[in-house]
Coordinates of N, CA and C and ligand atoms in Angstrom, one line a residue:
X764 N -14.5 -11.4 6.7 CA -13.5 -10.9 5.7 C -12.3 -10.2 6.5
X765 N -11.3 -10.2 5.7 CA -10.1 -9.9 6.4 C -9.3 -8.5 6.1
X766 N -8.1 -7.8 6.8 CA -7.9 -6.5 6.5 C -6.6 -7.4 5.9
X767 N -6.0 -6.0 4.9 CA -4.5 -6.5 4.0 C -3.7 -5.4 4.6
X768 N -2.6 -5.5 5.6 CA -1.5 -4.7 5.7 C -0.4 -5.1 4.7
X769 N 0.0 -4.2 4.0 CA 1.2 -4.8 3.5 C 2.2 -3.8 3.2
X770 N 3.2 -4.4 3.4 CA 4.7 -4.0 4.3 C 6.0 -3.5 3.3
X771 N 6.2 -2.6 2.7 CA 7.6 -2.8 2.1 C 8.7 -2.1 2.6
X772 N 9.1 -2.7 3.4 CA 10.6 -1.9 4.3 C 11.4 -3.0 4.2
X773 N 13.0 -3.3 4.1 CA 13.7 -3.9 3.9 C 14.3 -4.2 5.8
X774 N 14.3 -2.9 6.5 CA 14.7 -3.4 7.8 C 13.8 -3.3 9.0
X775 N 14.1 -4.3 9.3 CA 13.1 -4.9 10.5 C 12.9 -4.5 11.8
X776 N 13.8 -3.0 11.7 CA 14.2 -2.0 12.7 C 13.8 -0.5 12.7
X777 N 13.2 -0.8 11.1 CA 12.9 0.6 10.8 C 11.4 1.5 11.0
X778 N 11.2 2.3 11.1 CA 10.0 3.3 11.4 C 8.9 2.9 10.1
X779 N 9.2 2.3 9.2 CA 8.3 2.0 8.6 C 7.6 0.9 9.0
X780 N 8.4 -0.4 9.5 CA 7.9 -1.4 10.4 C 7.1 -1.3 11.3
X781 N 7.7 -0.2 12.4 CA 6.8 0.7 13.4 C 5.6 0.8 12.9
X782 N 5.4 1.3 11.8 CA 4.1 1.7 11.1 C 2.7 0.7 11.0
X783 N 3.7 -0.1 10.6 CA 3.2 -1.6 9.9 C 2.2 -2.3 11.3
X784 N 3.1 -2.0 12.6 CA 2.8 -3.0 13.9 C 1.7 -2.0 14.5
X785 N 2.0 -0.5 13.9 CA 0.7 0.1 14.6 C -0.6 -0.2 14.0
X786 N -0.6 0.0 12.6 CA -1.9 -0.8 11.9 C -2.5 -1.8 12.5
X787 N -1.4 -2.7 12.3 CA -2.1 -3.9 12.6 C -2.6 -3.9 13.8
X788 N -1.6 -3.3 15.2 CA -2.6 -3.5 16.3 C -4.0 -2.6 16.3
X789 N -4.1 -1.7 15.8 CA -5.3 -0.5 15.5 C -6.4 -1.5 15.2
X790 N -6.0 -2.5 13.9 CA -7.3 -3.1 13.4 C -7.7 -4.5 14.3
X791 N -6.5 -4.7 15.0 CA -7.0 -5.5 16.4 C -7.7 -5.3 17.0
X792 N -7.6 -4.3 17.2 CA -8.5 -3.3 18.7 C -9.6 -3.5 18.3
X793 N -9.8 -2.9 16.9 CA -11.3 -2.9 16.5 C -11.6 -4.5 16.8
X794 N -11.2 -5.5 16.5 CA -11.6 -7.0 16.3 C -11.8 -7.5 15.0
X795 N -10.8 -6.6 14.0 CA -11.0 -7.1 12.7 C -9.8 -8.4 12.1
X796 N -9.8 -9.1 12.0 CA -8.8 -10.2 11.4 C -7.7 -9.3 10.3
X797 N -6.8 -9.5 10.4 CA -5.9 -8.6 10.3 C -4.7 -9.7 9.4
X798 N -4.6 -9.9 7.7 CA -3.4 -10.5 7.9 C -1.8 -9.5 7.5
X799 N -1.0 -9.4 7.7 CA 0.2 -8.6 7.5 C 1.2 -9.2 6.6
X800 N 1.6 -8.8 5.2 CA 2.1 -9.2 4.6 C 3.7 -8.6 4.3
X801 N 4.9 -9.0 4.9 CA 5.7 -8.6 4.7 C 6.2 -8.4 3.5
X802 N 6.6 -8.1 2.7 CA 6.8 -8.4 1.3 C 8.4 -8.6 1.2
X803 N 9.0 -8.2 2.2 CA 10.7 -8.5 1.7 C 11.2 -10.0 2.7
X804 N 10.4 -9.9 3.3 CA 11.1 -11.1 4.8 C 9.8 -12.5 4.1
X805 N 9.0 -12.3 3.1 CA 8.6 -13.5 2.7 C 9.1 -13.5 1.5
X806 N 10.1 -13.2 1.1 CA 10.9 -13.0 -0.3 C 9.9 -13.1 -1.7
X807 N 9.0 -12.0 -1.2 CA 8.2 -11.9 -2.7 C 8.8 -11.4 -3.8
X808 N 9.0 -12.1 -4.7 CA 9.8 -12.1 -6.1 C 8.4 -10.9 -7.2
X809 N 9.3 -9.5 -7.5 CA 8.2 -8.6 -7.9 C 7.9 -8.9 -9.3
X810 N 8.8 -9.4 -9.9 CA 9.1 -10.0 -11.4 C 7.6 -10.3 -11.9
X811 N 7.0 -9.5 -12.9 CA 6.1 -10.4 -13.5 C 6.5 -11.2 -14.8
X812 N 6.1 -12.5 -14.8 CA 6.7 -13.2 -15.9 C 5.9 -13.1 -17.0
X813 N 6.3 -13.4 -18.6 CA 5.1 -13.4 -19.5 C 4.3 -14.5 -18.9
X814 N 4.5 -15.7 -18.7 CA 3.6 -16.5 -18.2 C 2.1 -16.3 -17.6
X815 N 2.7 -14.6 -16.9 CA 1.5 -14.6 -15.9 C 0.6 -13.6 -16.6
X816 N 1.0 -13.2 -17.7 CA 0.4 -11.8 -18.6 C -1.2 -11.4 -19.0
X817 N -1.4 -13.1 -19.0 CA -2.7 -13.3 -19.7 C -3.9 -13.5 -18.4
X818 N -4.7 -12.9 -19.0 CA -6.1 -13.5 -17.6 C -6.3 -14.1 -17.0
X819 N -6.5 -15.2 -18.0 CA -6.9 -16.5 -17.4 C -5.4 -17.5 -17.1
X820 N -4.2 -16.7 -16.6 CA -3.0 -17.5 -16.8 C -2.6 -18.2 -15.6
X821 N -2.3 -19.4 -15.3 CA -1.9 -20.2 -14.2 C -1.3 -19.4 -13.2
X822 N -1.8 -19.1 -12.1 CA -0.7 -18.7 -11.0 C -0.2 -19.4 -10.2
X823 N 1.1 -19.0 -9.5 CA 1.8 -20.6 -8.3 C 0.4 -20.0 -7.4
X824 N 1.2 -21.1 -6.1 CA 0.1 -21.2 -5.3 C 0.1 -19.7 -4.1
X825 N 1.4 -19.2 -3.8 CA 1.8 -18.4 -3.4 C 1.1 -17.0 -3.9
X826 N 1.2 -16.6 -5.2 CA 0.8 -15.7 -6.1 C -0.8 -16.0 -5.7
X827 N -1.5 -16.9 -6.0 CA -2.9 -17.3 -5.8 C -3.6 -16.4 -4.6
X828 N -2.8 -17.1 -3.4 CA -3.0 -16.9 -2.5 C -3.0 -15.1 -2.1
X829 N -2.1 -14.5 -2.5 CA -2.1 -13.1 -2.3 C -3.4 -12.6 -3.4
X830 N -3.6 -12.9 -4.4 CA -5.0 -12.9 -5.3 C -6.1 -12.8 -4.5
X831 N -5.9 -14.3 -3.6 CA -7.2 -14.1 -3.6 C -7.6 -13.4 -1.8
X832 N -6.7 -12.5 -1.2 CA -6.7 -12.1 0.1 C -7.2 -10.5 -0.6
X833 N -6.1 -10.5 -1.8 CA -6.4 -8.9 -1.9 C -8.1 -8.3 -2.5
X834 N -8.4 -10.0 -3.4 CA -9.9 -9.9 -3.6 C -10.9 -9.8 -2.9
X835 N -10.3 -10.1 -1.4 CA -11.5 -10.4 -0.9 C -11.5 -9.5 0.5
X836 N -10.7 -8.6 0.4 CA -9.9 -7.7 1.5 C -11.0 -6.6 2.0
X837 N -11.2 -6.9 3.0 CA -12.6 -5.7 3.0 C -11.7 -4.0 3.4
X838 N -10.2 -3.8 3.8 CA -9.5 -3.0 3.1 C -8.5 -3.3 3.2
X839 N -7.6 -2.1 3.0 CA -6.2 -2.3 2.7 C -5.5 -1.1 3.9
X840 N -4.4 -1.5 4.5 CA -3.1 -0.4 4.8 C -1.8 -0.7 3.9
X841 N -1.4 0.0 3.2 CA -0.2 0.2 2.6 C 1.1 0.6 3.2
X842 N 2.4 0.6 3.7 CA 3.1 0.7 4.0 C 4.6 1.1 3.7
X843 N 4.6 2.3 3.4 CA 6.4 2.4 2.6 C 6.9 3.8 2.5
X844 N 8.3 3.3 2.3 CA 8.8 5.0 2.2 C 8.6 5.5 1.0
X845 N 8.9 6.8 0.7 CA 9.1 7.1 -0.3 C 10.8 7.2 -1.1
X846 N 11.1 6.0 -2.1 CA 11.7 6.2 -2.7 C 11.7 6.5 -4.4
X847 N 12.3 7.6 -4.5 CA 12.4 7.7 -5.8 C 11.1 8.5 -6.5
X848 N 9.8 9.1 -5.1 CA 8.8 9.1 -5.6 C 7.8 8.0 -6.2
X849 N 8.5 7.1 -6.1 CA 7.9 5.7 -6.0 C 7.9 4.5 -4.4
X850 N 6.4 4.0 -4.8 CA 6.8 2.8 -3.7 C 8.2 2.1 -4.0
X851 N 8.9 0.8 -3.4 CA 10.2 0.2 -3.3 C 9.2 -0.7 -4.6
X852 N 10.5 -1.5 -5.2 CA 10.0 -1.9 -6.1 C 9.7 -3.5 -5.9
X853 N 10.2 -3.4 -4.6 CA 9.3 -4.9 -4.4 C 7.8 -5.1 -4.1
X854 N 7.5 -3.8 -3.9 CA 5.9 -3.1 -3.2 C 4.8 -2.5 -5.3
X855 N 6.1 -2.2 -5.9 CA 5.3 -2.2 -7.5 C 5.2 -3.4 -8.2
X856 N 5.9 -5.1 -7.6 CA 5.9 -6.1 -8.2 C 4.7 -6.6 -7.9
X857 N 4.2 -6.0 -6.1 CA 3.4 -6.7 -5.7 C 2.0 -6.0 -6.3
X858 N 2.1 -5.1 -7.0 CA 1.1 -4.2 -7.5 C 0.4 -4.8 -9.1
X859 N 2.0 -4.8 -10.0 CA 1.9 -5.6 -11.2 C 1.7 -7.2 -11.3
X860 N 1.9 -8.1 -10.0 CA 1.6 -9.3 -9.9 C -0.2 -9.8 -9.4
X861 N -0.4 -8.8 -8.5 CA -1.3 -9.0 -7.4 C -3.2 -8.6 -8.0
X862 N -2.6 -7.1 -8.2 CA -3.6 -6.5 -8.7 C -3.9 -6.4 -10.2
X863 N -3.9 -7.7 -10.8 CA -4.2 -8.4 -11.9 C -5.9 -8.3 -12.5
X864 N -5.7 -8.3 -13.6 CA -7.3 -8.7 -14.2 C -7.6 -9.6 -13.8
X865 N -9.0 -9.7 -14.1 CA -10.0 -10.4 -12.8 C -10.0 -10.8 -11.9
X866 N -9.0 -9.8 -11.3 CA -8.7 -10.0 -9.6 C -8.9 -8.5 -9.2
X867 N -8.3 -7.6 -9.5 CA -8.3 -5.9 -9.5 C -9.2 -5.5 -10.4
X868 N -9.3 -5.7 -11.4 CA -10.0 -4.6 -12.1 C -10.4 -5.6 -13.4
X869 N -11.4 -5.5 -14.7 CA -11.6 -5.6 -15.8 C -12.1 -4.9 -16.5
X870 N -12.2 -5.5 -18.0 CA -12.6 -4.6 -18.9 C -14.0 -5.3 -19.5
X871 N -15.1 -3.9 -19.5 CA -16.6 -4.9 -20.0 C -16.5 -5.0 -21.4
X872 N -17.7 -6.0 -21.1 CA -17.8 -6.2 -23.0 C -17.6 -5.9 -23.8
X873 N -16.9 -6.5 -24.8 CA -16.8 -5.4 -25.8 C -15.7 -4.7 -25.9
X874 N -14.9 -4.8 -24.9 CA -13.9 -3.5 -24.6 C -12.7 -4.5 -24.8
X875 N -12.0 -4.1 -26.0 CA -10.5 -5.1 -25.8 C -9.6 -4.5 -25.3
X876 N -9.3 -3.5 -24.2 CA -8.7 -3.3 -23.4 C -8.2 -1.8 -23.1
X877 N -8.4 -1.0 -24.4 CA -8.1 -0.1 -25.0 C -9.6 0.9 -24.1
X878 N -10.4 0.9 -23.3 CA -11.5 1.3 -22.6 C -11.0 1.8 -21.2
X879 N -12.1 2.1 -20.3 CA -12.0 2.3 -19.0 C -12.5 1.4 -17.8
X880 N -11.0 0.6 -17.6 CA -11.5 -0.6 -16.6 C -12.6 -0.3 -15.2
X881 N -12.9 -1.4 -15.0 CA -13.9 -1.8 -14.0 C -13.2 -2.3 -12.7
X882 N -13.2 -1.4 -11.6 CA -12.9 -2.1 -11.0 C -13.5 -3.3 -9.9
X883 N -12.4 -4.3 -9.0 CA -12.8 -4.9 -8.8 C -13.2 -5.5 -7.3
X884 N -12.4 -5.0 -6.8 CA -12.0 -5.3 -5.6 C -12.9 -5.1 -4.1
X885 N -13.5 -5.7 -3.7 CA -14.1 -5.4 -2.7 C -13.9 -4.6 -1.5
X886 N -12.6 -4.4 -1.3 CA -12.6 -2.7 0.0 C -13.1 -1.6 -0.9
X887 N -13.3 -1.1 0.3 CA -14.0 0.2 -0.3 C -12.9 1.3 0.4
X888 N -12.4 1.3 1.6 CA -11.7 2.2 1.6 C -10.1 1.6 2.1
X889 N -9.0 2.1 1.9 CA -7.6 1.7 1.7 C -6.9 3.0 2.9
X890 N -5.5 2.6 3.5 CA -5.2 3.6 4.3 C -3.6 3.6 3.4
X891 N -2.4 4.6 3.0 CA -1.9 4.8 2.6 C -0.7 5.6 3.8
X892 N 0.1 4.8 4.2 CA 1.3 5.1 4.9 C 2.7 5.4 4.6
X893 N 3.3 6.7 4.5 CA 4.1 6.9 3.8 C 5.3 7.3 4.8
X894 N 6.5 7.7 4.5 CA 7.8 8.2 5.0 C 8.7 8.8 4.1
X895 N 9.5 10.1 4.3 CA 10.0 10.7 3.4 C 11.1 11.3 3.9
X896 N 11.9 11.9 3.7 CA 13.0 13.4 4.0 C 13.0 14.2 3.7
X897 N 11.8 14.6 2.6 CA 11.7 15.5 1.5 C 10.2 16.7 2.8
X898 N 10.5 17.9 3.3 CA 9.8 18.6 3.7 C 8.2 18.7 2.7
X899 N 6.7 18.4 3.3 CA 6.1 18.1 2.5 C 6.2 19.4 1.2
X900 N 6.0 21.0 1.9 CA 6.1 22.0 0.9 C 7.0 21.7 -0.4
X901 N 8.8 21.4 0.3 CA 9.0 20.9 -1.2 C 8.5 19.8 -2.3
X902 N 7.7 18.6 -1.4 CA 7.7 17.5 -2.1 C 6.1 18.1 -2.8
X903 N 5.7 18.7 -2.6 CA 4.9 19.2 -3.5 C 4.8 20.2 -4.7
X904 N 5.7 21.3 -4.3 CA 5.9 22.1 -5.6 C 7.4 21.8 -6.1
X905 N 7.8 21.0 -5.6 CA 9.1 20.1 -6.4 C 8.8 19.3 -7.5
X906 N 8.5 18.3 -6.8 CA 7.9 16.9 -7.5 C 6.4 16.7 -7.6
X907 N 5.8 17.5 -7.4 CA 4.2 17.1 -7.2 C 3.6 16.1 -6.7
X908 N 4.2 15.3 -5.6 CA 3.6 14.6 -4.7 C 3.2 13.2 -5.5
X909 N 4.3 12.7 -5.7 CA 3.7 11.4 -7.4 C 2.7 10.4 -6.1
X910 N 3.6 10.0 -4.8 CA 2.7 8.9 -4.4 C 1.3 9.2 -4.6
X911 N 0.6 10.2 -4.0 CA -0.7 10.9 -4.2 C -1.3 10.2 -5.5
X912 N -1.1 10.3 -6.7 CA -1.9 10.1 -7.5 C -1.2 8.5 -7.7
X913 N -0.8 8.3 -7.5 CA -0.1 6.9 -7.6 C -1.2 5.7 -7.0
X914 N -1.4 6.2 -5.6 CA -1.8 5.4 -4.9 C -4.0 5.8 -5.2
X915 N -4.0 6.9 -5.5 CA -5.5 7.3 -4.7 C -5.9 7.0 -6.4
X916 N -5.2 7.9 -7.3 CA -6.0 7.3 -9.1 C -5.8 6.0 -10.0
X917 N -4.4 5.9 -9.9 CA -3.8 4.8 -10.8 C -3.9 3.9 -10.4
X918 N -4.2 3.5 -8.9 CA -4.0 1.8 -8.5 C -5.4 2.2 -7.8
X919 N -5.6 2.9 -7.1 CA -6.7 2.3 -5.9 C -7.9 2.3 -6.3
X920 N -8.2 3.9 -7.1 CA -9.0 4.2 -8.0 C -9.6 3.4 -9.1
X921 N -8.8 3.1 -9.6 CA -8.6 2.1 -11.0 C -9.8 1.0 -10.2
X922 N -9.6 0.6 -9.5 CA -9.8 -0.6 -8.8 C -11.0 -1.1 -8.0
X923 N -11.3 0.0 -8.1 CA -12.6 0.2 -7.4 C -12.7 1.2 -6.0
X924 N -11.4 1.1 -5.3 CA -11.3 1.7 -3.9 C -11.5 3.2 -3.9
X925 N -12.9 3.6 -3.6 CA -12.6 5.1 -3.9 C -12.3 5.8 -2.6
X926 N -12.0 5.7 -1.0 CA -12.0 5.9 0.0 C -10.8 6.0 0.2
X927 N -9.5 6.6 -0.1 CA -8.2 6.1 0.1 C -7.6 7.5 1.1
X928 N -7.3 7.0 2.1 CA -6.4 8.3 2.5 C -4.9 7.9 3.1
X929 N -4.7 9.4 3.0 CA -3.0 9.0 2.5 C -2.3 9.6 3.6
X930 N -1.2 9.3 4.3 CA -0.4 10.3 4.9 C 0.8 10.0 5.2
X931 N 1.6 11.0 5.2 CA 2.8 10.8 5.1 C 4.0 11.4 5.4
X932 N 4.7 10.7 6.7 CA 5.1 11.0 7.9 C 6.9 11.7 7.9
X933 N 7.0 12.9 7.8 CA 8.4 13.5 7.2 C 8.6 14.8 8.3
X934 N 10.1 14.8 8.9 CA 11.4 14.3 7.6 C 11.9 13.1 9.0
X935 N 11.8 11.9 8.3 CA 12.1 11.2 9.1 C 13.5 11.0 9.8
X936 N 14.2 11.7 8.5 CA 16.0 11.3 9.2 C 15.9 12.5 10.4
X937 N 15.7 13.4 10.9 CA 15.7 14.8 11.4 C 14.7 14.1 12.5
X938 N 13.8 13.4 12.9 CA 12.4 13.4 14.0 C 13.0 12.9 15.0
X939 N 12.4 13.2 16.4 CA 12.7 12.9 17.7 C 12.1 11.6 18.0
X940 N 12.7 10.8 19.0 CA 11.8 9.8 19.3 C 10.2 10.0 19.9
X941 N 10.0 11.3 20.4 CA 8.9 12.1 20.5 C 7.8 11.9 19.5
X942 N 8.4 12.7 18.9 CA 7.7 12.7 17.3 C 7.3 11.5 16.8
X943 N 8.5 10.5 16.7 CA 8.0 9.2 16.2 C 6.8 8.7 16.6
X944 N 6.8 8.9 18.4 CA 5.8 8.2 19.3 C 4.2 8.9 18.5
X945 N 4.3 10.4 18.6 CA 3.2 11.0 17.9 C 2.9 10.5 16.9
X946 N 3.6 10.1 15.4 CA 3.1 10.0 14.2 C 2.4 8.1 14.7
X947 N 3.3 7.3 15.0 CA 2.6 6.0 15.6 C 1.7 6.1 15.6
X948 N 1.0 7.0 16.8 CA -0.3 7.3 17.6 C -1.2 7.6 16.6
X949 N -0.5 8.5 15.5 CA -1.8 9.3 14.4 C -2.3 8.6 13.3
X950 N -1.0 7.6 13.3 CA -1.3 6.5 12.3 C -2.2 6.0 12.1
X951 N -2.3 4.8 14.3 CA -3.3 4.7 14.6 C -5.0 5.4 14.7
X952 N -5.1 6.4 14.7 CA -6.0 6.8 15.0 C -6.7 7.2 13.2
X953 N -5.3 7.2 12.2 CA -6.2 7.2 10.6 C -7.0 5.9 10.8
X954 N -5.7 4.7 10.9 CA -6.4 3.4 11.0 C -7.9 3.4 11.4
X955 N -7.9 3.8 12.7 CA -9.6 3.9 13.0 C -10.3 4.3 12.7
X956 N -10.1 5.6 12.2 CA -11.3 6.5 11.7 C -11.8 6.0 10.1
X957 N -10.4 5.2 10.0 CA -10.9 4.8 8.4 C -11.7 3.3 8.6
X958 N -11.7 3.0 9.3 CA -12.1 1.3 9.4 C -13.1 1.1 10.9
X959 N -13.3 1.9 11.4 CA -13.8 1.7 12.8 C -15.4 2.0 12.7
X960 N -16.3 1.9 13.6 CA -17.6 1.5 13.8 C -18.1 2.8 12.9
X961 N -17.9 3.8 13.4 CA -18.1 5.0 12.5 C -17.9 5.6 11.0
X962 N -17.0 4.9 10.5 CA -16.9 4.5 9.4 C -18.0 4.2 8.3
Ligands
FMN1920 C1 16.5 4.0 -2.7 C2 16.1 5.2 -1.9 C3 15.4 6.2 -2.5 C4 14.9 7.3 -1.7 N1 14.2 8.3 -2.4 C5 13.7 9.3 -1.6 C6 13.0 10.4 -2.3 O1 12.8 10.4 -3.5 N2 12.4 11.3 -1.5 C7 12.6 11.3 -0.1 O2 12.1 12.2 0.6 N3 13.3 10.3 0.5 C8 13.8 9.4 -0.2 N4 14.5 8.4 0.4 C9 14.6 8.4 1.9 C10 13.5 7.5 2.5 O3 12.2 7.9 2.1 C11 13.7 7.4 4.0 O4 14.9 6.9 4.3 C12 12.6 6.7 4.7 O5 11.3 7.2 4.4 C13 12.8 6.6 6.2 O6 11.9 5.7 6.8 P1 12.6 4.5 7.6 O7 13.2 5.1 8.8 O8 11.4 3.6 8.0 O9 13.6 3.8 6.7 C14 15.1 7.3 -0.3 C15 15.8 6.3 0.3 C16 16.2 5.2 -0.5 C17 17.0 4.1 0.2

C-alpha cells in the first residue's frame, strides 16, 4: 500500500513545495511507496458536478483513480498554506470530489443520511502541513485556528483517520533561510515519527 502526499501550492518555487519534497523524501527513507499528487500542475478541476452527487455515480477515469489511491492509502500528508483560514480551493475540490461516499465515509443502515457517518478509509494516521503569516498566538485567539478542526474533525475524523497531526509553519513572509532549513528538517522528522517503524 501506498502513502498520499498531496500538494496545493500554485508555485513551483514556493516553501510549500519545499514541504511537499521533504515528505515525500522522509517516506522514502522509510521505504514506503510514496505517490505525490500535485493538484495545480495536474490541473485538477475542484468543481463538483451534479453528475458526481450520487453514490453510485460514474466517475472519469482520472477522478477514479484519485478514489481509489485515497482508499487505499495506508496515510496521508497534506500540504498547504493557509488561506482565508481555509485550504486553497483547489485542495477543498479535491476534498468534495475525492473524499466521496463509499470511498471516505458512509452511512449504515437504515440511516438516510441525516445520521453519523462511518468512516472509511484505510490510513489510520494523516500528517497535516501548513504555512501562515498570521503569528500562531494571534491565529488562535483571533480566528480560532479553523484549519485545526477542519482537517483533524470534519474531514479526517469523519473518515475514519483518527491519528492526524498538524503543524504549522509561521510567519513565513518574515523567516530566514535558516529557519526554513529547520522547519524542512521538522517536517521531516513529523513525517517519521508519524509513519516510521515506531509508529
Ligand atoms: C489568497 C490568499 C489568502 C491568504 N490568507 C491568509 C490567512 O488567512 N492567514 C494567513 O496567515 N496568511 C494568509 N495568506 C498568506 C499565505 O498563507 C502565505 O503566503 C503562505 O503560507 C506562504 O507560503 P509559501 O511561501 O509556500 O507561499 C494568504 C495568501 C493568499 C494568496
Amino acid at each position: 500500500m501506498a502513502y498520499c502526499v498531496i500538494l496545493a501550492h500554485p508555485d513551483p518555487g514556493s516553501f510549500n513545495h519545499a514541504l511537499a519534497r521533504a515528505a515525500c523524501d522522509a517516506l522514502s527513507g522509510l521505504g514506503r511507496e510514496v505517490h505525490c499528487y500535485d493538484l495545480y500542475a495536474e490541473g485538477f478541476d475542484p468543481r463538483l458536478p451534479a453528475a458526481e452527487l450520487g453514490r453510485d455515480a460514474p466517475l472519469d477515469d482520472a477522478l477514479a483513480r484519485h478514489c481509489a489511491a485515497a482508499a487505499a492509502a495506508e496515510g496521508f500528508v497534506i500540504v498547504h498554506p493557509n488561506w482565508w483560514g481555509m485550504p486553497p480551493a483547489v485542495l477543498t475540490g479535491w476534498v468534495d470530489r475525492v473524499l466521496r461516499p463509499g470511498v471516505a465515509y458512509e452511512f449504515v443502515a437504515g440511516d438516510g443520511g441525516e445520521g453519523v457517518p462511518r468512516g472509511l478509509l484505510a490510513a489510520k494516521a494523516a500528517v497535516v502541513l501548513n504555512t501562515s503569516n498570521t503569528a500562531a498566538a494571534r491565529e488562535q485567539s483571533v480566528f480560532g485556528d479553523p484549519l485545526e478542526r477542519i482537517w483533524k474533525d470534519c474531514i479526517f475524523g469523519l473518515c475514519g483517520v483518527s491519528d492526524v497531526r498538524r503543524r504549522m509553519f509561521e510567519t513565513i513572509v518574515t523567516s530566514t533561510p535558516a529557519q526554513r532549513r529547520d522547519w524542512l528538517a521538522d517536517a521531516a522528522t513529523l513525517v517519521e515519527q508519524t509513519f516510521g517503524p515506531a509508529a
